[in-house]
Amino acid sequence: MAWYVWLLAAAALGAAEFFTLTVVFGLLAGAALVAAVVAGVGIGLLGQLVALAAAAAAGFVIIRPIALRHMTQQPITREGSDALIGKRAEVMQEVTATRGLIKLSGEEWSARVLDESLVIPVGALVDVMEIEGATAIVYPLALLP
């Protein structure tokens, strides 16, 4: 009957992990499952508690740092308009602080210059510094350090 109690504890800890996403409750739920298996084999309460403690300690020492590292990493690929940042484009219509047109990845985009004092002529190459809605904010390639 002790294995049943451990399974209930694992389910409750798993539900808590689902709502908090802290990794801690998930590791404790896994440790409770190990204790349930130990109880199911017929080992006494002391053995169950030792199994619970060992599984929890292993989870916190081995699994938690790996999980936290994966949760804090930035995605490797950028999607949507973020993927256009850093790309090179050609000016199709003079780009000023208020308007302009560039050819970016085969498409025409409205554009504004990052430095409002600059005017970029037709045919110049620019780097896309950011995207604001459907407008690319650009900087002339020749002036980059």
Short mmCIF file of C-alpha atoms in Angstrom, two decimals:
data_model
loop_
_atom_site.label_atom_id
_atom_site.label_comp_id
_atom_site.label_asym_id
_atom_site.label_seq_id
_atom_site.Cartn_x
_atom_site.Cartn_y
_atom_site.Cartn_z
CA MET A 1 0.00 0.00 0.00
CA ALA A 2 2.98 2.34 0.52
CA TRP A 3 3.70 2.38 -3.24
CA TYR A 4 0.23 3.82 -3.79
CA VAL A 5 0.96 6.74 -1.44
CA TRP A 6 4.22 7.42 -3.29
CA LEU A 7 2.37 7.41 -6.62
CA LEU A 8 -0.14 9.94 -5.29
CA ALA A 9 2.73 12.10 -4.04
CA ALA A 10 4.40 11.87 -7.47
CA ALA A 11 1.17 12.85 -9.20
CA ALA A 12 0.67 15.83 -6.87
CA LEU A 13 4.28 16.97 -7.39
CA GLY A 14 3.93 16.50 -11.15
CA ALA A 15 0.81 18.69 -11.14
CA ALA A 16 2.65 21.33 -9.12
CA GLU A 17 5.49 21.25 -11.68
CA PHE A 18 2.97 21.67 -14.50
CA PHE A 19 1.70 24.92 -12.97
CA THR A 20 5.01 26.37 -11.73
CA LEU A 21 7.57 25.20 -14.34
CA THR A 22 10.38 25.39 -11.79
CA VAL A 23 11.95 21.96 -12.49
CA VAL A 24 12.12 21.37 -8.72
CA PHE A 25 8.70 19.76 -8.35
CA GLY A 26 9.33 17.61 -11.43
CA LEU A 27 12.55 16.27 -9.94
CA LEU A 28 10.79 15.55 -6.66
CA ALA A 29 8.01 13.77 -8.57
CA GLY A 30 10.62 11.57 -10.23
CA ALA A 31 12.16 10.81 -6.86
CA ALA A 32 8.71 9.88 -5.51
CA LEU A 33 8.31 7.49 -8.45
CA VAL A 34 11.63 5.84 -7.54
CA ALA A 35 10.39 5.51 -3.94
CA ALA A 36 7.16 3.95 -5.27
CA VAL A 37 9.15 1.34 -7.19
CA VAL A 38 11.25 0.59 -4.11
CA ALA A 39 8.09 0.25 -2.02
CA GLY A 40 6.55 -2.00 -4.68
CA VAL A 41 9.55 -4.33 -4.50
CA GLY A 42 8.88 -4.71 -0.77
CA ILE A 43 11.65 -2.67 0.83
CA GLY A 44 10.74 -0.97 4.11
CA LEU A 45 10.11 2.69 4.89
CA LEU A 46 13.76 3.45 5.64
CA GLY A 47 14.81 2.08 2.24
CA GLN A 48 12.05 4.07 0.55
CA LEU A 49 13.21 7.29 2.21
CA VAL A 50 16.83 6.57 1.26
CA ALA A 51 15.75 5.94 -2.36
CA LEU A 52 13.73 9.17 -2.33
CA ALA A 53 16.67 11.17 -0.97
CA ALA A 54 19.18 9.59 -3.37
CA ALA A 55 16.98 10.14 -6.43
CA ALA A 56 16.21 13.73 -5.41
CA ALA A 57 19.88 14.48 -4.75
CA ALA A 58 20.89 12.96 -8.11
CA GLY A 59 18.24 15.01 -9.85
CA PHE A 60 19.32 18.26 -8.23
CA VAL A 61 23.02 17.64 -8.82
CA ILE A 62 22.88 16.16 -12.33
CA ILE A 63 19.61 16.99 -14.09
CA ARG A 64 18.69 20.45 -12.72
CA PRO A 65 21.81 22.30 -13.97
CA ILE A 66 21.36 20.81 -17.44
CA ALA A 67 17.66 21.73 -17.50
CA LEU A 68 18.35 25.30 -16.34
CA ARG A 69 21.06 25.72 -18.98
CA HIS A 70 18.64 24.64 -21.71
CA MET A 71 15.89 26.92 -20.42
CA THR A 72 18.12 30.01 -20.45
CA GLN A 73 19.66 29.48 -23.91
CA GLN A 74 18.47 31.71 -26.71
CA PRO A 75 17.08 29.97 -29.75
CA ILE A 76 19.72 29.32 -32.39
CA THR A 77 17.51 30.30 -35.31
CA ARG A 78 15.69 33.56 -35.66
CA GLU A 79 12.28 33.52 -37.27
CA GLY A 80 10.07 35.99 -39.08
CA SER A 81 11.25 39.56 -39.37
CA ASP A 82 13.93 38.96 -36.71
CA ALA A 83 15.76 36.80 -39.27
CA LEU A 84 16.21 39.89 -41.48
CA ILE A 85 18.20 41.83 -38.88
CA GLY A 86 21.84 41.96 -39.93
CA LYS A 87 21.09 41.27 -43.59
CA ARG A 88 22.41 43.41 -46.42
CA ALA A 89 20.03 45.29 -48.71
CA GLU A 90 20.18 47.61 -51.71
CA VAL A 91 18.56 51.03 -51.73
CA MET A 92 15.88 51.28 -54.44
CA GLN A 93 14.59 54.76 -53.50
CA GLU A 94 16.52 57.34 -51.46
CA VAL A 95 16.34 56.53 -47.73
CA THR A 96 15.88 59.40 -45.29
CA ALA A 97 14.79 59.71 -41.69
CA THR A 98 11.15 59.51 -42.73
CA ARG A 99 10.94 57.30 -45.83
CA GLY A 100 12.72 55.20 -48.42
CA LEU A 101 12.63 51.85 -50.21
CA ILE A 102 15.10 48.97 -50.15
CA LYS A 103 15.36 45.52 -51.73
CA LEU A 104 15.79 43.02 -48.90
CA SER A 105 15.90 39.26 -49.49
CA GLY A 106 14.26 39.70 -52.88
CA GLU A 107 11.39 41.84 -51.56
CA GLU A 108 10.85 45.59 -51.47
CA TRP A 109 10.63 47.02 -47.96
CA SER A 110 9.92 50.51 -46.74
CA ALA A 111 12.93 51.84 -44.89
CA ARG A 112 14.20 54.61 -42.64
CA VAL A 113 17.76 55.47 -41.80
CA LEU A 114 19.00 54.79 -38.25
CA ASP A 115 20.96 58.05 -38.05
CA GLU A 116 18.39 60.75 -38.88
CA SER A 117 21.06 63.12 -40.21
CA LEU A 118 22.00 60.77 -43.07
CA VAL A 119 20.47 60.44 -46.53
CA ILE A 120 21.32 57.22 -48.37
CA PRO A 121 21.31 57.44 -52.19
CA VAL A 122 19.85 54.93 -54.66
CA GLY A 123 22.12 51.92 -55.29
CA ALA A 124 23.93 52.11 -51.95
CA LEU A 125 24.26 48.99 -49.81
CA VAL A 126 22.85 49.09 -46.29
CA ASP A 127 22.70 46.82 -43.27
CA VAL A 128 19.36 46.18 -41.61
CA MET A 129 19.73 47.18 -37.97
CA GLU A 130 16.17 46.50 -36.81
CA ILE A 131 12.64 45.95 -38.05
CA GLU A 132 9.72 48.09 -36.84
CA GLY A 133 6.49 46.68 -38.19
CA ALA A 134 6.88 46.68 -41.98
CA THR A 135 9.74 49.20 -41.98
CA ALA A 136 13.42 48.30 -41.97
CA ILE A 137 15.72 50.58 -40.02
CA VAL A 138 18.98 50.68 -41.97
CA TYR A 139 22.50 52.07 -41.82
CA PRO A 140 24.78 52.62 -44.83
CA LEU A 141 27.38 49.90 -45.26
CA ALA A 142 30.15 52.35 -46.19
CA LEU A 143 29.95 54.17 -42.84
CA LEU A 144 30.13 51.05 -40.67
CA PRO A 145 33.40 50.70 -38.75
#
